[in-house]
Short mmCIF file of C-alpha atoms (C1' of nucleotides) in Angstrom, two decimals:
data_model
loop_
_atom_site.label_atom_id
_atom_site.label_comp_id
_atom_site.label_asym_id
_atom_site.label_seq_id
_atom_site.Cartn_x
_atom_site.Cartn_y
_atom_site.Cartn_z
CA MET A 25 21.42 32.07 49.16
CA ALA A 26 21.01 33.83 52.43
CA LEU A 27 17.43 33.40 54.14
CA GLU A 28 17.49 36.82 54.27
CA THR A 29 17.60 37.50 50.64
CA THR A 30 15.03 35.06 49.82
CA THR A 31 12.68 36.69 52.27
CA LEU A 32 13.32 40.06 50.62
CA ALA A 33 12.51 38.34 47.35
CA TYR A 34 9.33 36.94 48.75
CA GLU A 35 8.34 40.45 50.16
CA LEU A 36 9.40 42.39 46.96
CA ARG A 37 7.10 40.00 44.66
CA GLU A 38 4.25 40.43 47.20
CA THR A 39 4.32 44.21 47.32
CA LEU A 40 4.76 44.58 43.60
CA GLY A 41 1.64 42.45 43.33
CA ARG A 42 -0.37 44.38 45.71
CA LEU A 43 0.59 47.86 44.39
CA VAL A 44 0.05 46.81 40.67
CA ARG A 45 -3.47 45.60 41.77
CA ARG A 46 -4.12 48.95 43.39
CA LEU A 47 -2.87 50.91 40.66
CA ARG A 48 -5.15 48.97 37.97
CA ALA A 49 -8.05 49.67 40.48
CA GLU A 50 -7.81 53.28 40.86
CA GLY A 51 -6.91 53.48 37.17
CA GLY A 52 -7.97 56.94 36.57
CA GLY A 53 -9.99 55.62 33.47
CA LEU A 54 -6.96 54.77 31.55
CA PRO A 55 -5.16 51.45 31.38
CA GLN A 56 -1.76 51.63 32.81
CA ALA A 57 0.05 50.56 29.62
CA GLN A 58 -1.71 53.20 27.74
CA ALA A 59 -1.04 55.90 30.36
CA THR A 60 2.73 55.02 30.39
CA VAL A 61 2.87 55.62 26.62
CA LEU A 62 1.09 58.87 26.80
CA ASP A 63 3.70 60.01 29.44
CA ARG A 64 6.55 59.08 27.29
CA LEU A 65 5.44 60.71 24.33
CA ASP A 66 4.83 63.86 26.32
CA ARG A 67 8.11 63.79 27.79
CA ASP A 68 10.00 62.74 24.89
CA GLY A 69 8.09 63.66 21.90
CA PRO A 70 6.93 61.67 18.94
CA ALA A 71 8.34 58.01 18.39
CA SER A 72 8.26 54.93 16.56
CA ILE A 73 6.64 51.79 17.88
CA SER A 74 9.90 50.15 18.07
CA ASP A 75 11.48 53.08 20.04
CA LEU A 76 8.49 52.93 22.38
CA ALA A 77 8.82 49.02 22.91
CA ALA A 78 12.62 49.33 23.32
CA ALA A 79 12.32 52.01 25.92
CA GLU A 80 9.63 49.93 28.02
CA ARG A 81 11.57 46.65 27.39
CA MET A 82 8.66 45.13 25.76
CA ARG A 83 8.26 43.36 22.42
CA PRO A 84 7.22 45.52 19.37
CA GLN A 85 4.23 43.33 18.90
CA SER A 86 2.97 44.18 22.33
CA MET A 87 3.54 47.81 22.01
CA ALA A 88 1.81 47.87 18.63
CA GLN A 89 -1.21 46.57 20.19
CA THR A 90 -1.18 49.31 22.97
CA VAL A 91 -0.61 52.11 20.31
CA HIS A 92 -3.54 50.49 18.28
CA ASP A 93 -5.60 50.80 21.21
CA LEU A 94 -4.72 54.56 21.82
CA THR A 95 -5.30 55.20 18.23
CA ALA A 96 -8.65 53.61 18.37
CA ALA A 97 -9.33 56.21 21.69
CA GLY A 98 -8.14 59.19 19.64
CA LEU A 99 -5.32 59.86 21.98
CA VAL A 100 -2.35 59.34 19.57
CA SER A 101 -2.23 59.71 15.93
CA ARG A 102 0.26 57.91 13.41
CA ARG A 103 2.10 59.17 10.26
CA PRO A 104 4.68 57.48 8.09
CA ASP A 105 8.03 58.35 8.66
CA PRO A 106 9.36 60.63 5.78
CA HIS A 107 12.86 59.31 5.94
CA ASP A 108 11.94 55.64 6.50
CA ARG A 109 8.66 54.43 5.14
CA ARG A 110 8.92 51.32 7.25
CA ARG A 111 8.65 53.54 10.38
CA THR A 112 5.25 54.79 11.90
CA VAL A 113 5.73 58.05 13.89
CA VAL A 114 3.29 58.13 16.82
CA GLU A 115 2.61 61.36 18.38
CA LEU A 116 0.01 62.90 21.02
CA THR A 117 -3.30 64.35 19.83
CA ASP A 118 -4.67 67.28 21.18
CA ALA A 119 -7.35 64.86 23.00
CA GLY A 120 -4.24 62.93 24.10
CA VAL A 121 -2.68 66.14 25.75
CA ALA A 122 -6.10 66.91 27.35
CA THR A 123 -6.31 63.67 28.75
CA LEU A 124 -2.77 63.77 30.21
CA ASN A 125 -3.62 67.09 31.64
CA ALA A 126 -6.85 65.94 33.21
CA ARG A 127 -4.89 62.95 34.74
CA ARG A 128 -2.36 65.16 36.60
CA SER A 129 -4.89 67.64 37.87
CA ASP A 130 -6.59 67.33 41.28
CA SER A 131 -9.11 64.28 40.99
CA GLU A 132 -7.12 62.14 38.67
CA GLY A 133 -3.69 60.66 38.81
CA TRP A 134 -4.34 58.56 41.97
CA LEU A 135 -0.58 57.54 42.33
CA SER A 136 0.67 61.19 42.37
CA GLU A 137 -2.06 61.83 45.03
CA ALA A 138 -1.13 58.79 47.19
CA LEU A 139 2.76 59.78 46.98
CA GLN A 140 1.79 63.37 48.21
CA ARG A 141 -0.75 62.21 51.02
CA GLU A 142 0.94 59.13 52.30
CA LEU A 143 4.49 60.00 52.06
CA SER A 144 6.82 62.80 53.43
CA ALA A 145 9.20 64.75 51.23
CA ALA A 146 12.13 62.70 52.92
CA GLU A 147 10.36 59.45 52.19
CA ARG A 148 9.72 60.47 48.60
CA GLU A 149 13.31 61.04 48.31
CA ARG A 150 14.08 57.48 49.73
CA LEU A 151 11.60 56.04 47.27
CA ARG A 152 13.25 57.89 44.51
CA ASP A 153 16.64 56.30 45.39
CA ALA A 154 15.21 52.72 45.82
CA LEU A 155 13.70 53.21 42.32
CA GLY A 156 17.09 53.23 40.69
CA LEU A 157 17.59 49.84 42.56
CA LEU A 158 14.52 48.37 41.17
CA ALA A 159 15.48 49.72 37.94
CA ARG A 160 18.85 47.77 38.03
CA LEU A 161 16.96 44.42 38.69
CA ALA A 162 14.80 45.22 35.74
CA GLU A 163 17.63 45.49 33.42
CA PRO A 164 19.42 42.71 31.55
CA ARG A 165 22.58 41.58 33.24
CA GLN A 166 25.34 43.35 31.07
CA ALA A 167 23.70 46.68 31.86
CA ARG A 168 25.16 46.36 35.43
CA MET B 15 0.81 69.02 43.03
CA ALA B 16 4.57 69.45 42.51
CA LEU B 17 6.15 68.65 39.25
CA GLU B 18 8.88 66.44 41.28
CA THR B 19 6.14 64.27 42.64
CA THR B 20 4.31 63.98 39.17
CA THR B 21 7.61 62.85 37.86
CA LEU B 22 8.03 60.30 40.65
CA ALA B 23 4.81 58.81 39.87
CA TYR B 24 5.78 58.41 36.29
CA GLU B 25 9.02 56.88 37.14
CA LEU B 26 7.45 54.59 39.63
CA ARG B 27 4.85 53.48 37.18
CA GLU B 28 7.23 52.84 34.61
CA THR B 29 9.73 51.02 36.69
CA LEU B 30 6.92 48.51 37.95
CA GLY B 31 6.06 47.86 34.67
CA ARG B 32 9.79 46.83 33.83
CA LEU B 33 10.11 44.93 36.90
CA VAL B 34 6.89 42.95 36.44
CA ARG B 35 7.61 42.17 32.76
CA ARG B 36 10.96 40.95 33.63
CA LEU B 37 9.74 38.78 36.60
CA ARG B 38 6.91 37.12 34.19
CA ALA B 39 9.64 36.50 31.57
CA GLU B 40 12.02 35.02 34.07
CA GLY B 41 9.23 32.96 35.75
CA GLY B 42 11.32 30.03 36.76
CA GLY B 43 8.20 27.91 35.42
CA LEU B 44 5.47 29.00 37.72
CA PRO B 45 3.15 32.05 37.30
CA GLN B 46 3.80 34.89 39.77
CA ALA B 47 0.32 34.60 41.49
CA GLN B 48 0.69 30.96 42.00
CA ALA B 49 4.22 31.38 43.29
CA THR B 50 3.22 34.21 45.85
CA VAL B 51 0.55 31.83 47.20
CA LEU B 52 2.82 28.81 47.72
CA ASP B 53 5.26 31.11 49.41
CA ARG B 54 2.60 32.35 51.80
CA LEU B 55 1.37 28.80 52.67
CA ASP B 56 4.85 27.78 53.51
CA ARG B 57 5.46 30.61 55.39
CA ASP B 58 2.14 30.90 57.34
CA GLY B 59 0.77 27.57 57.04
CA PRO B 60 -2.69 26.29 55.81
CA ALA B 61 -5.14 28.99 55.14
CA SER B 62 -8.67 29.43 53.52
CA ILE B 63 -9.30 30.98 50.25
CA SER B 64 -10.68 34.23 51.97
CA ASP B 65 -7.70 34.58 54.23
CA LEU B 66 -5.31 34.18 51.30
CA ALA B 67 -7.33 36.86 49.18
CA ALA B 68 -7.34 39.14 52.20
CA ALA B 69 -3.69 38.92 52.64
CA GLU B 70 -3.12 39.74 48.99
CA ARG B 71 -5.61 42.28 49.01
CA MET B 72 -7.47 40.50 46.16
CA ARG B 73 -10.99 39.49 45.38
CA PRO B 74 -12.05 36.01 46.78
CA GLN B 75 -13.18 35.08 43.54
CA SER B 76 -9.62 35.81 41.84
CA MET B 77 -7.97 33.91 44.65
CA ALA B 78 -10.29 31.00 44.03
CA GLN B 79 -9.02 30.71 40.43
CA THR B 80 -5.50 30.70 41.33
CA VAL B 81 -6.15 28.02 44.16
CA HIS B 82 -7.96 26.11 41.24
CA ASP B 83 -4.83 26.27 39.17
CA LEU B 84 -2.62 25.24 41.87
CA THR B 85 -4.83 22.41 42.81
CA ALA B 86 -5.01 21.11 39.09
CA ALA B 87 -1.06 21.35 39.20
CA GLY B 88 -1.00 19.15 42.25
CA LEU B 89 0.92 21.81 44.31
CA VAL B 90 -2.00 22.29 46.92
CA SER B 91 -4.66 20.14 48.46
CA ARG B 92 -8.06 21.23 49.91
CA ARG B 93 -9.96 19.95 52.76
CA PRO B 94 -13.18 21.19 54.53
CA ASP B 95 -12.55 22.93 57.63
CA PRO B 96 -14.26 20.79 60.47
CA HIS B 97 -15.32 23.79 62.28
CA ASP B 98 -16.87 25.54 59.73
CA ARG B 99 -18.11 23.62 56.69
CA ARG B 100 -18.29 26.60 54.48
CA ARG B 101 -14.56 27.05 54.50
CA THR B 102 -11.89 25.29 52.70
CA VAL B 103 -8.45 24.80 54.11
CA VAL B 104 -5.58 25.10 51.37
CA GLU B 105 -2.33 23.41 52.20
CA LEU B 106 0.97 22.55 50.46
CA THR B 107 1.29 18.97 49.09
CA ASP B 108 4.63 17.29 49.06
CA ALA B 109 4.81 18.28 45.39
CA GLY B 110 4.18 22.16 46.20
CA VAL B 111 6.96 21.97 49.12
CA ALA B 112 9.29 20.17 46.23
CA THR B 113 8.49 22.81 43.97
CA LEU B 114 9.01 25.62 46.22
CA ASN B 115 12.52 24.21 47.26
CA ALA B 116 13.45 23.86 43.82
CA ARG B 117 12.63 27.43 43.05
CA ARG B 118 15.02 28.63 46.12
CA SER B 119 17.87 26.48 45.10
CA ASP B 120 20.49 27.36 42.64
CA SER B 121 19.16 27.62 38.99
CA GLU B 122 15.60 28.90 39.82
CA GLY B 123 14.29 31.82 41.79
CA TRP B 124 15.44 34.61 39.45
CA LEU B 125 14.47 37.49 41.61
CA SER B 126 16.65 35.96 44.91
CA GLU B 127 19.54 35.46 42.37
CA ALA B 128 19.08 39.11 41.00
CA LEU B 129 19.03 40.56 44.55
CA GLN B 130 22.25 38.65 45.40
CA ARG B 131 24.00 39.27 42.12
CA GLU B 132 23.00 43.01 41.35
CA LEU B 133 22.86 44.59 44.72
CA SER B 134 25.18 45.15 47.68
CA ALA B 135 24.14 44.15 51.20
CA ALA B 136 23.56 47.85 51.88
CA GLU B 137 21.61 48.40 48.89
CA ARG B 138 19.42 45.66 49.69
CA GLU B 139 18.84 47.02 53.09
CA ARG B 140 17.96 50.36 51.42
CA LEU B 141 15.59 48.13 49.23
CA ARG B 142 13.99 46.62 52.17
CA ASP B 143 13.23 50.01 53.76
CA ALA B 144 11.87 51.37 50.79
CA LEU B 145 9.45 48.44 50.35
CA GLY B 146 7.81 49.75 53.51
CA LEU B 147 7.06 52.93 51.63
CA LEU B 148 5.50 50.98 48.66
CA ALA B 149 3.53 48.80 50.99
CA ARG B 150 1.88 51.99 52.59
CA LEU B 151 1.00 53.15 49.03
CA ALA B 152 -0.79 49.90 48.26
CA GLU B 153 -2.79 50.05 51.53
CA PRO B 154 -6.31 51.82 51.66
CA ARG B 155 -6.15 55.15 53.01
CA GLN B 156 -7.17 54.69 56.92
CA ALA B 157 -4.20 52.23 57.28
CA ARG B 158 -1.94 55.17 57.30
"C1'" DT C 29 19.20 40.00 4.59
"C1'" DA C 30 17.84 42.95 8.25
"C1'" DT C 31 14.28 45.87 10.03
"C1'" DT C 32 9.52 47.67 11.16
"C1'" DG C 33 5.32 46.93 11.68
"C1'" DT C 34 0.87 44.15 11.71
"C1'" DT C 35 -2.25 40.25 12.64
"C1'" DA C 36 -3.65 35.88 14.70
"C1'" DT C 37 -3.67 33.30 18.86
"C1'" DA C 38 -2.92 32.18 23.53
"C1'" DC C 39 -1.69 32.58 28.28
"C1'" DT C 40 -1.87 35.04 32.93
"C1'" DC C 41 -4.01 37.92 36.05
"C1'" DT C 42 -8.02 39.95 38.09
"C1'" DA C 43 -12.42 41.98 38.07
"C1'" DT C 44 -17.93 41.74 38.34
"C1'" DA C 45 -21.90 39.24 38.32
"C1'" DA C 46 -24.86 35.56 39.73
"C1'" DC C 47 -25.14 31.43 42.02
"C1'" DT C 48 -25.08 27.63 46.08
"C1'" DA C 49 -24.11 25.89 50.63
"C1'" DT C 50 -23.54 26.99 55.44
"C1'" DA C 51 -23.66 29.57 59.67
"C1'" DT D 15 -29.07 37.84 56.49
"C1'" DA D 16 -24.22 37.19 56.42
"C1'" DT D 17 -20.04 34.65 54.90
"C1'" DA D 18 -17.29 31.19 52.07
"C1'" DG D 19 -16.80 29.57 48.10
"C1'" DT D 20 -17.88 28.33 42.75
"C1'" DT D 21 -18.65 29.19 37.77
"C1'" DA D 22 -19.18 32.32 33.80
"C1'" DT D 23 -17.78 35.95 31.34
"C1'" DA D 24 -14.71 39.96 30.24
"C1'" DG D 25 -10.90 42.87 29.72
"C1'" DA D 26 -6.05 44.37 30.38
"C1'" DG D 27 -1.49 42.97 29.48
"C1'" DT D 28 1.75 40.51 27.00
"C1'" DA D 29 4.13 36.87 24.54
"C1'" DT D 30 5.30 33.93 20.11
"C1'" DA D 31 4.57 32.96 15.41
"C1'" DA D 32 3.79 34.04 10.73
"C1'" DC D 33 3.53 37.36 7.49
"C1'" DA D 34 4.27 42.08 4.43
"C1'" DA D 35 6.65 46.16 3.16
"C1'" DT D 36 10.58 48.61 3.02
"C1'" DA D 37 15.71 49.43 3.62
#
DNA sequence: TATTGTTATACTCTATAACTATA
DNA sequence: TATAGTTATAGAGTATAACAATA
């Protein structure tokens, strides 16, 4: 293994750690895991817990917990799937939509703000490109 | 806020989440927080808990916990700073060095392996560049 | 039998608060 | 008073195991 690659791994791990801590601290009032699910439901529409878990590469049991928390907060609702009664369809409530909109407007949504403020348009483009590389690292091997 | 930037924020948050979960799962036997501290001690030499916390942009209390865990595992040792008896100097033990070396050799150190296997040299270079952008996002504002 | 979901339990990571010891 | 460190407590995030309901 080249020293250079080992160093890159170290720096990547460290930068990820710092960014995740910062994200958590800035938060915008909603835990990251919940915010990500709201975003996905808004983007792709209602989905089952298994679907959501697969999309995030997460265990269904873990996603069930997040959906439980979102339900308790009134941000999503659940109804049985009429075609397959094992499944539960999760969808945004009006309160969930309102929360998403609030996060996206001015004072909330720290990450969007930071991207706008700290980076130039060209830098955001480079970041978008690198995100594809990071996504490949996160995928199981055969997805290469 | 441009829709494009909002979308980038969503994708960044999602990719970070997936990568962090993958890192945790692949693990190599050592929790991420502990591995990062071992790497830093190896790279920069002995340091106090406050130094380590500042370097990772983390509360000293949180770092104290990680150092406590590493001490319990026998991977670091602590001694009082002779010049300032409030301070505790943390340094790698032989077992800590051995653990680091094991992680860096063949079967362990999943992230290094993945960087080598999944990315080309040119892609690793693009990733290294983008890491600087991510680091800027993680920094407090005045560091711009 | 296979799939979907739930509940119980535990571990990692990190934060805040309250404290002691030293400068 | 300010700084370094510790301990207690809590919450977020996620995993595994064991289970029930449905296909």
